[in-house]
């Protein structure tokens, strides 16, 4: 298999959204590791107080009870495999046709870059020379987020870039000067 074919296959991979309950995303993650399935939990750092009153930075899920798993087999086979998990879970489905949400590799890459707590690069947003109203569709034109599309909103005198996938949104704070 040549390099181009491998790249095309990688770009064609899809991801599915899993929902678990009672904050069991890390336990389900362990199950998925045992089965050899690539998956992702959106994480962020949060400061929590220790029993002695000091603040400690800990890594916590951005949205509890949600995981993203790479689709490596037909959905019915994946559902059968997930039935082996001892924690309750199901695939997040669209309301209209009950089919699981399918996220492309490109969208997942964008989502993962937004949810990587170690990524601290600035982004620049292309607004084609106009003032950006709240909620306007924008495109990133520089840096590792180049080509990413999302919405720009203003909340509490700060600007935020919002990326939404399968009804789950991640927001990244940006300065007004990059818009």
Coordinates of N, CA and C in Angstrom, one line a residue, residues 13-172:
X13 N -11.5 8.0 7.6 CA -12.0 7.4 8.9 C -13.1 8.3 9.5
X14 N -14.0 7.6 10.1 CA -15.1 8.4 10.8 C -15.0 8.0 12.3
X15 N -15.6 8.9 13.1 CA -15.7 8.7 14.5 C -17.2 8.8 14.9
X16 N -17.5 8.0 16.0 CA -18.8 8.0 16.5 C -18.8 8.5 18.0
X17 N -19.9 9.0 18.4 CA -20.0 9.6 19.7 C -20.7 8.5 20.7
X18 N -20.0 8.2 21.8 CA -20.5 7.3 22.8 C -20.9 8.1 24.0
X19 N -22.1 7.7 24.6 CA -22.5 8.4 25.8 C -22.6 7.3 26.9
X20 N -22.0 7.6 28.0 CA -22.1 6.7 29.2 C -22.8 7.5 30.3
X21 N -22.9 6.9 31.4 CA -23.6 7.5 32.5 C -22.8 7.5 33.8
X22 N -23.2 8.4 34.7 CA -22.5 8.5 36.0 C -21.0 8.7 36.0
X23 N -20.6 9.5 35.0 CA -19.2 9.9 34.8 C -18.3 8.7 34.7
X24 N -18.7 7.8 33.9 CA -17.9 6.6 33.7 C -17.0 6.6 32.4
X25 N -16.8 7.8 31.9 CA -16.0 7.9 30.6 C -14.6 7.4 30.8
X26 N -14.0 7.5 31.9 CA -12.6 6.9 32.1 C -12.7 5.4 32.2
X27 N -13.7 4.9 32.8 CA -13.8 3.4 32.9 C -14.1 2.8 31.5
X28 N -15.0 3.5 30.7 CA -15.3 3.1 29.3 C -14.0 3.2 28.5
X29 N -13.2 4.2 28.7 CA -11.9 4.4 28.1 C -11.0 3.2 28.3
X30 N -11.0 2.7 29.5 CA -10.1 1.6 29.8 C -10.6 0.3 29.0
X31 N -12.0 0.2 29.0 CA -12.6 -0.9 28.2 C -12.2 -0.8 26.7
X32 N -12.2 0.4 26.2 CA -11.9 0.6 24.7 C -10.4 0.3 24.5
X33 N -9.5 0.7 25.5 CA -8.1 0.4 25.4 C -7.9 -1.1 25.3
X34 N -8.6 -1.9 26.1 CA -8.5 -3.3 26.2 C -8.9 -3.9 24.8
X35 N -9.9 -3.3 24.2 CA -10.4 -3.8 22.9 C -9.6 -3.3 21.7
X36 N -8.6 -2.4 22.0 CA -7.8 -1.9 20.9 C -8.4 -0.8 20.0
X37 N -9.5 -0.2 20.5 CA -10.2 0.8 19.7 C -9.7 2.2 20.0
X38 N -9.2 2.9 19.0 CA -8.8 4.3 19.2 C -10.0 5.2 19.7
X39 N -9.8 6.0 20.7 CA -10.9 6.8 21.2 C -10.3 8.1 21.8
X40 N -11.2 9.0 22.1 CA -10.8 10.3 22.6 C -11.8 10.8 23.6
X41 N -11.3 11.4 24.7 CA -12.1 12.1 25.7 C -11.7 13.5 25.7
X42 N -12.5 14.5 25.3 CA -12.1 15.9 25.4 C -11.8 16.3 26.9
X43 N -10.6 16.8 27.1 CA -10.2 17.1 28.5 C -9.8 18.6 28.6
X44 N -9.8 19.1 29.8 CA -9.3 20.4 30.1 C -8.7 20.4 31.6
X45 N -7.9 21.4 31.9 CA -7.4 21.5 33.2 C -8.4 22.4 34.1
X46 N -8.6 22.0 35.3 CA -9.5 22.7 36.2 C -8.8 22.8 37.6
X47 N -8.9 23.8 38.3 CA -8.4 23.9 39.6 C -9.4 23.4 40.7
X48 N -8.9 22.5 41.5 CA -9.8 22.0 42.6 C -9.1 22.2 43.9
X49 N -9.8 22.4 44.9 CA -9.3 22.5 46.3 C -9.0 21.2 46.9
X50 N -7.8 21.1 47.5 CA -7.4 19.8 48.2 C -8.0 19.9 49.6
X51 N -8.0 18.8 50.3 CA -8.5 18.8 51.7 C -7.8 19.9 52.6
X52 N -6.5 20.2 52.3 CA -5.9 21.2 53.2 C -6.0 22.6 52.6
X53 N -6.9 22.8 51.6 CA -7.2 24.1 51.2 C -6.4 24.7 50.0
X54 N -5.4 23.9 49.6 CA -4.6 24.4 48.5 C -5.3 24.1 47.1
X55 N -5.0 24.9 46.1 CA -5.6 24.6 44.8 C -4.6 23.7 44.0
X56 N -5.2 22.7 43.3 CA -4.4 21.7 42.6 C -5.0 21.7 41.1
X57 N -4.2 21.7 40.1 CA -4.6 21.6 38.7 C -4.8 20.2 38.4
X58 N -6.0 19.8 38.0 CA -6.3 18.4 37.6 C -7.0 18.4 36.2
X59 N -6.8 17.3 35.5 CA -7.3 17.1 34.2 C -8.7 16.5 34.3
X60 N -9.7 17.2 33.8 CA -11.1 16.7 33.8 C -11.7 16.7 32.5
X61 N -12.8 15.9 32.2 CA -13.4 15.9 30.9 C -14.1 17.2 30.7
X62 N -14.1 17.7 29.4 CA -14.8 18.9 29.1 C -16.3 18.7 29.2
X63 N -16.8 17.6 28.7 CA -18.2 17.3 28.9 C -18.2 15.9 29.5
X64 N -18.8 15.8 30.6 CA -18.9 14.4 31.2 C -19.8 13.5 30.5
X65 N -19.4 12.2 30.5 CA -20.2 11.1 29.9 C -20.1 11.0 28.4
X66 N -19.2 11.7 27.8 CA -19.1 11.6 26.3 C -17.7 11.2 25.9
X67 N -17.6 10.2 25.0 CA -16.3 9.8 24.4 C -16.5 9.7 22.9
X68 N -15.4 9.7 22.2 CA -15.5 9.6 20.7 C -14.6 8.4 20.4
X69 N -15.2 7.5 19.6 CA -14.5 6.3 19.2 C -14.4 6.2 17.7
X70 N -13.2 5.7 17.2 CA -13.0 5.6 15.8 C -13.8 4.4 15.3
X71 N -14.5 4.6 14.2 CA -15.3 3.6 13.5 C -14.4 2.7 12.7
X72 N -14.1 1.5 13.3 CA -13.2 0.6 12.6 C -13.9 -0.6 12.0
X73 N -15.2 -0.7 12.2 CA -16.0 -1.8 11.7 C -17.4 -1.3 11.6
X74 N -18.3 -2.0 10.9 CA -19.7 -1.5 10.8 C -20.3 -1.3 12.2
X75 N -21.3 -0.3 12.2 CA -21.9 0.1 13.4 C -22.5 -1.0 14.2
X76 N -23.2 -2.0 13.5 CA -23.8 -3.1 14.2 C -22.8 -3.9 14.9
X77 N -21.6 -4.2 14.3 CA -20.5 -4.9 15.0 C -20.0 -4.1 16.2
X78 N -19.9 -2.8 16.0 CA -19.4 -2.0 17.2 C -20.4 -2.0 18.3
X79 N -21.7 -2.0 18.0 CA -22.8 -2.1 19.0 C -22.7 -3.4 19.8
X80 N -22.4 -4.5 19.0 CA -22.2 -5.8 19.7 C -21.0 -5.8 20.6
X81 N -19.9 -5.2 20.1 CA -18.7 -5.1 20.9 C -19.0 -4.3 22.2
X82 N -19.7 -3.2 22.0 CA -19.9 -2.3 23.2 C -20.9 -2.9 24.2
X83 N -21.7 -3.9 23.8 CA -22.6 -4.6 24.7 C -21.7 -5.4 25.7
X84 N -20.5 -5.7 25.4 CA -19.6 -6.4 26.3 C -19.1 -5.6 27.5
X85 N -19.2 -4.2 27.3 CA -18.8 -3.3 28.4 C -19.7 -3.4 29.6
X86 N -19.1 -3.5 30.8 CA -19.9 -3.6 32.0 C -20.6 -2.3 32.4
X87 N -20.2 -1.2 31.8 CA -20.8 0.1 32.1 C -21.9 0.4 31.1
X88 N -23.0 1.0 31.4 CA -24.0 1.3 30.4 C -23.5 2.4 29.5
X89 N -23.7 2.2 28.2 CA -23.4 3.2 27.2 C -24.2 3.0 25.9
X90 N -24.3 4.0 25.1 CA -24.9 3.9 23.8 C -24.3 4.9 22.9
X91 N -24.6 4.7 21.6 CA -24.1 5.7 20.6 C -25.1 6.8 20.5
X92 N -24.6 8.0 20.4 CA -25.4 9.2 20.3 C -26.0 9.2 18.9
X93 N -27.3 9.3 18.8 CA -28.0 9.2 17.5 C -28.8 10.5 17.2
X94 N -29.0 10.7 15.9 CA -29.8 11.9 15.4 C -31.2 11.6 15.7
X95 N -32.0 12.6 16.0 CA -33.4 12.4 16.4 C -34.2 12.0 15.2
X96 N -33.9 12.6 14.0 CA -34.8 12.3 12.9 C -34.8 10.9 12.3
X97 N -33.6 10.3 12.2 CA -33.5 9.0 11.6 C -32.9 7.9 12.5
X98 N -32.6 8.3 13.7 CA -32.0 7.4 14.7 C -30.7 6.8 14.3
X99 N -30.0 7.3 13.3 CA -28.7 6.9 12.9 C -27.6 7.5 13.8
X100 N -26.5 6.8 14.1 CA -25.5 7.5 15.0 C -24.9 8.7 14.3
X101 N -24.5 9.7 15.1 CA -23.7 10.8 14.5 C -22.4 10.3 14.0
X102 N -22.0 10.7 12.8 CA -20.8 10.3 12.2 C -20.0 11.6 12.0
X103 N -18.8 11.5 12.6 CA -17.9 12.7 12.5 C -16.7 12.3 11.7
X104 N -16.4 13.2 10.7 CA -15.3 12.9 9.8 C -13.9 13.1 10.5
X105 N -12.9 12.5 9.9 CA -11.6 12.6 10.5 C -11.1 14.1 10.6
X106 N -11.4 14.9 9.6 CA -11.0 16.3 9.6 C -11.7 17.0 10.7
X107 N -13.0 16.8 10.9 CA -13.7 17.5 12.0 C -13.2 17.0 13.4
X108 N -12.9 15.8 13.5 CA -12.4 15.2 14.7 C -11.0 15.8 15.0
X109 N -10.2 16.0 14.0 CA -8.9 16.6 14.2 C -9.0 18.0 14.7
X110 N -9.9 18.7 14.2 CA -10.2 20.1 14.6 C -10.7 20.1 16.1
X111 N -11.6 19.2 16.4 CA -12.1 19.1 17.7 C -11.0 18.7 18.7
X112 N -10.2 17.8 18.3 CA -9.1 17.4 19.2 C -8.1 18.5 19.5
X113 N -7.8 19.3 18.4 CA -6.9 20.4 18.6 C -7.5 21.4 19.6
X114 N -8.8 21.6 19.6 CA -9.4 22.5 20.5 C -9.5 22.0 21.9
X115 N -9.5 20.7 22.1 CA -9.6 20.1 23.4 C -8.3 19.7 24.0
X116 N -7.2 20.0 23.4 CA -5.9 19.6 23.8 C -5.4 20.7 24.9
X117 N -5.3 20.4 26.1 CA -5.0 21.4 27.1 C -3.6 21.9 27.0
X118 N -2.7 21.2 26.3 CA -1.3 21.7 26.2 C -1.1 22.6 25.0
X119 N -2.2 22.8 24.2 CA -2.0 23.7 23.0 C -2.3 25.1 23.4
X120 N -1.4 26.0 23.3 CA -1.5 27.4 23.7 C -1.3 28.4 22.6
X121 N -1.3 28.0 21.4 CA -1.1 28.9 20.3 C -2.2 29.9 20.1
X122 N -1.9 31.0 19.6 CA -3.0 32.0 19.2 C -3.5 31.7 17.9
X123 N -4.7 32.1 17.6 CA -5.3 31.9 16.3 C -5.7 33.2 15.7
X124 N -5.8 33.3 14.4 CA -6.3 34.5 13.7 C -7.5 34.1 12.9
X125 N -8.5 34.9 12.9 CA -9.7 34.6 12.2 C -9.9 35.5 11.0
X126 N -10.3 34.9 9.9 CA -10.6 35.7 8.7 C -12.0 36.1 8.6
X127 N -12.3 37.4 8.6 CA -13.6 37.9 8.5 C -13.8 38.8 7.2
X128 N -12.9 38.6 6.3 CA -12.9 39.3 5.0 C -13.1 40.8 5.2
X129 N -12.4 41.4 6.1 CA -12.3 42.8 6.3 C -13.5 43.5 7.0
X130 N -14.5 42.7 7.4 CA -15.7 43.3 8.0 C -15.6 43.2 9.5
X131 N -16.5 44.0 10.2 CA -16.6 43.8 11.6 C -17.4 42.5 11.8
X132 N -17.0 41.8 12.9 CA -17.6 40.5 13.1 C -18.7 40.6 14.1
X133 N -20.0 40.4 13.6 CA -21.1 40.4 14.6 C -21.1 39.1 15.4
X134 N -21.8 39.2 16.5 CA -21.8 38.0 17.4 C -22.5 36.9 16.7
X135 N -21.8 35.7 16.8 CA -22.3 34.5 16.2 C -22.0 34.3 14.7
X136 N -21.2 35.2 14.2 CA -20.8 35.1 12.7 C -20.0 33.9 12.4
X137 N -20.2 33.3 11.3 CA -19.4 32.1 10.8 C -18.1 32.7 10.4
X138 N -17.0 32.1 10.9 CA -15.6 32.6 10.6 C -14.7 31.4 10.3
X139 N -13.6 31.8 9.7 CA -12.6 30.8 9.3 C -11.2 31.2 9.8
X140 N -10.5 30.3 10.4 CA -9.2 30.5 10.9 C -8.2 30.5 9.7
X141 N -7.3 31.5 9.6 CA -6.4 31.6 8.5 C -5.0 31.4 8.8
X142 N -4.6 31.3 10.0 CA -3.1 31.1 10.4 C -3.0 30.1 11.5
X143 N -1.8 29.5 11.6 CA -1.5 28.6 12.7 C -2.1 27.2 12.4
X144 N -2.0 26.4 13.5 CA -2.4 25.0 13.4 C -3.9 24.8 13.2
X145 N -4.7 25.9 13.5 CA -6.2 25.8 13.3 C -6.6 26.3 11.9
X146 N -5.6 26.6 11.0 CA -5.9 27.2 9.7 C -6.9 26.3 8.9
X147 N -7.9 26.9 8.4 CA -9.0 26.2 7.6 C -10.2 25.8 8.5
X148 N -10.0 25.9 9.8 CA -11.1 25.5 10.7 C -12.2 26.5 10.6
X149 N -13.5 26.1 10.5 CA -14.6 27.0 10.5 C -15.4 26.8 11.8
X150 N -16.0 27.9 12.3 CA -16.8 27.9 13.5 C -17.5 29.2 13.6
X151 N -18.0 29.5 14.8 CA -18.7 30.7 15.1 C -17.9 31.6 16.1
X152 N -18.0 32.9 15.9 CA -17.3 33.8 16.8 C -18.4 34.5 17.6
X153 N -18.3 34.4 19.0 CA -19.3 35.1 19.8 C -18.5 36.0 20.8
X154 N -19.3 36.9 21.4 CA -18.7 37.8 22.4 C -19.5 37.6 23.7
X155 N -18.8 37.3 24.8 CA -19.4 37.0 26.0 C -18.6 37.6 27.1
X156 N -19.2 38.4 27.9 CA -18.5 39.1 29.1 C -17.3 39.8 28.6
X157 N -17.4 40.6 27.5 CA -16.4 41.5 26.9 C -15.2 40.7 26.4
X158 N -15.3 39.4 26.2 CA -14.3 38.6 25.6 C -14.8 37.9 24.3
X159 N -13.9 37.6 23.4 CA -14.3 36.9 22.2 C -14.0 35.4 22.3
X160 N -14.9 34.6 21.8 CA -14.7 33.1 21.8 C -15.0 32.5 20.4
X161 N -14.1 31.6 20.1 CA -14.3 30.8 18.8 C -15.0 29.5 19.3
X162 N -16.1 29.2 18.6 CA -17.0 28.1 19.0 C -17.0 27.0 17.8
X163 N -16.6 25.8 18.2 CA -16.7 24.7 17.2 C -17.7 23.7 17.7
X164 N -18.7 23.3 16.9 CA -19.7 22.4 17.3 C -19.7 21.2 16.4
X165 N -19.7 20.0 17.1 CA -19.7 18.7 16.4 C -20.8 17.8 17.1
X166 N -21.7 17.3 16.4 CA -22.7 16.4 16.9 C -23.4 17.0 18.1
X167 N -23.7 18.3 18.1 CA -24.4 18.9 19.2 C -23.5 19.3 20.4
X168 N -22.2 19.0 20.4 CA -21.3 19.3 21.5 C -20.4 20.4 21.0
X169 N -20.3 21.5 21.8 CA -19.5 22.6 21.4 C -18.3 22.8 22.3
X170 N -17.2 23.3 21.7 CA -16.0 23.6 22.4 C -15.7 25.1 22.1
X171 N -15.4 25.8 23.2 CA -15.1 27.2 22.9 C -13.6 27.5 23.3
X172 N -13.0 28.3 22.5 CA -11.6 28.7 22.6 C -11.6 30.2 22.7

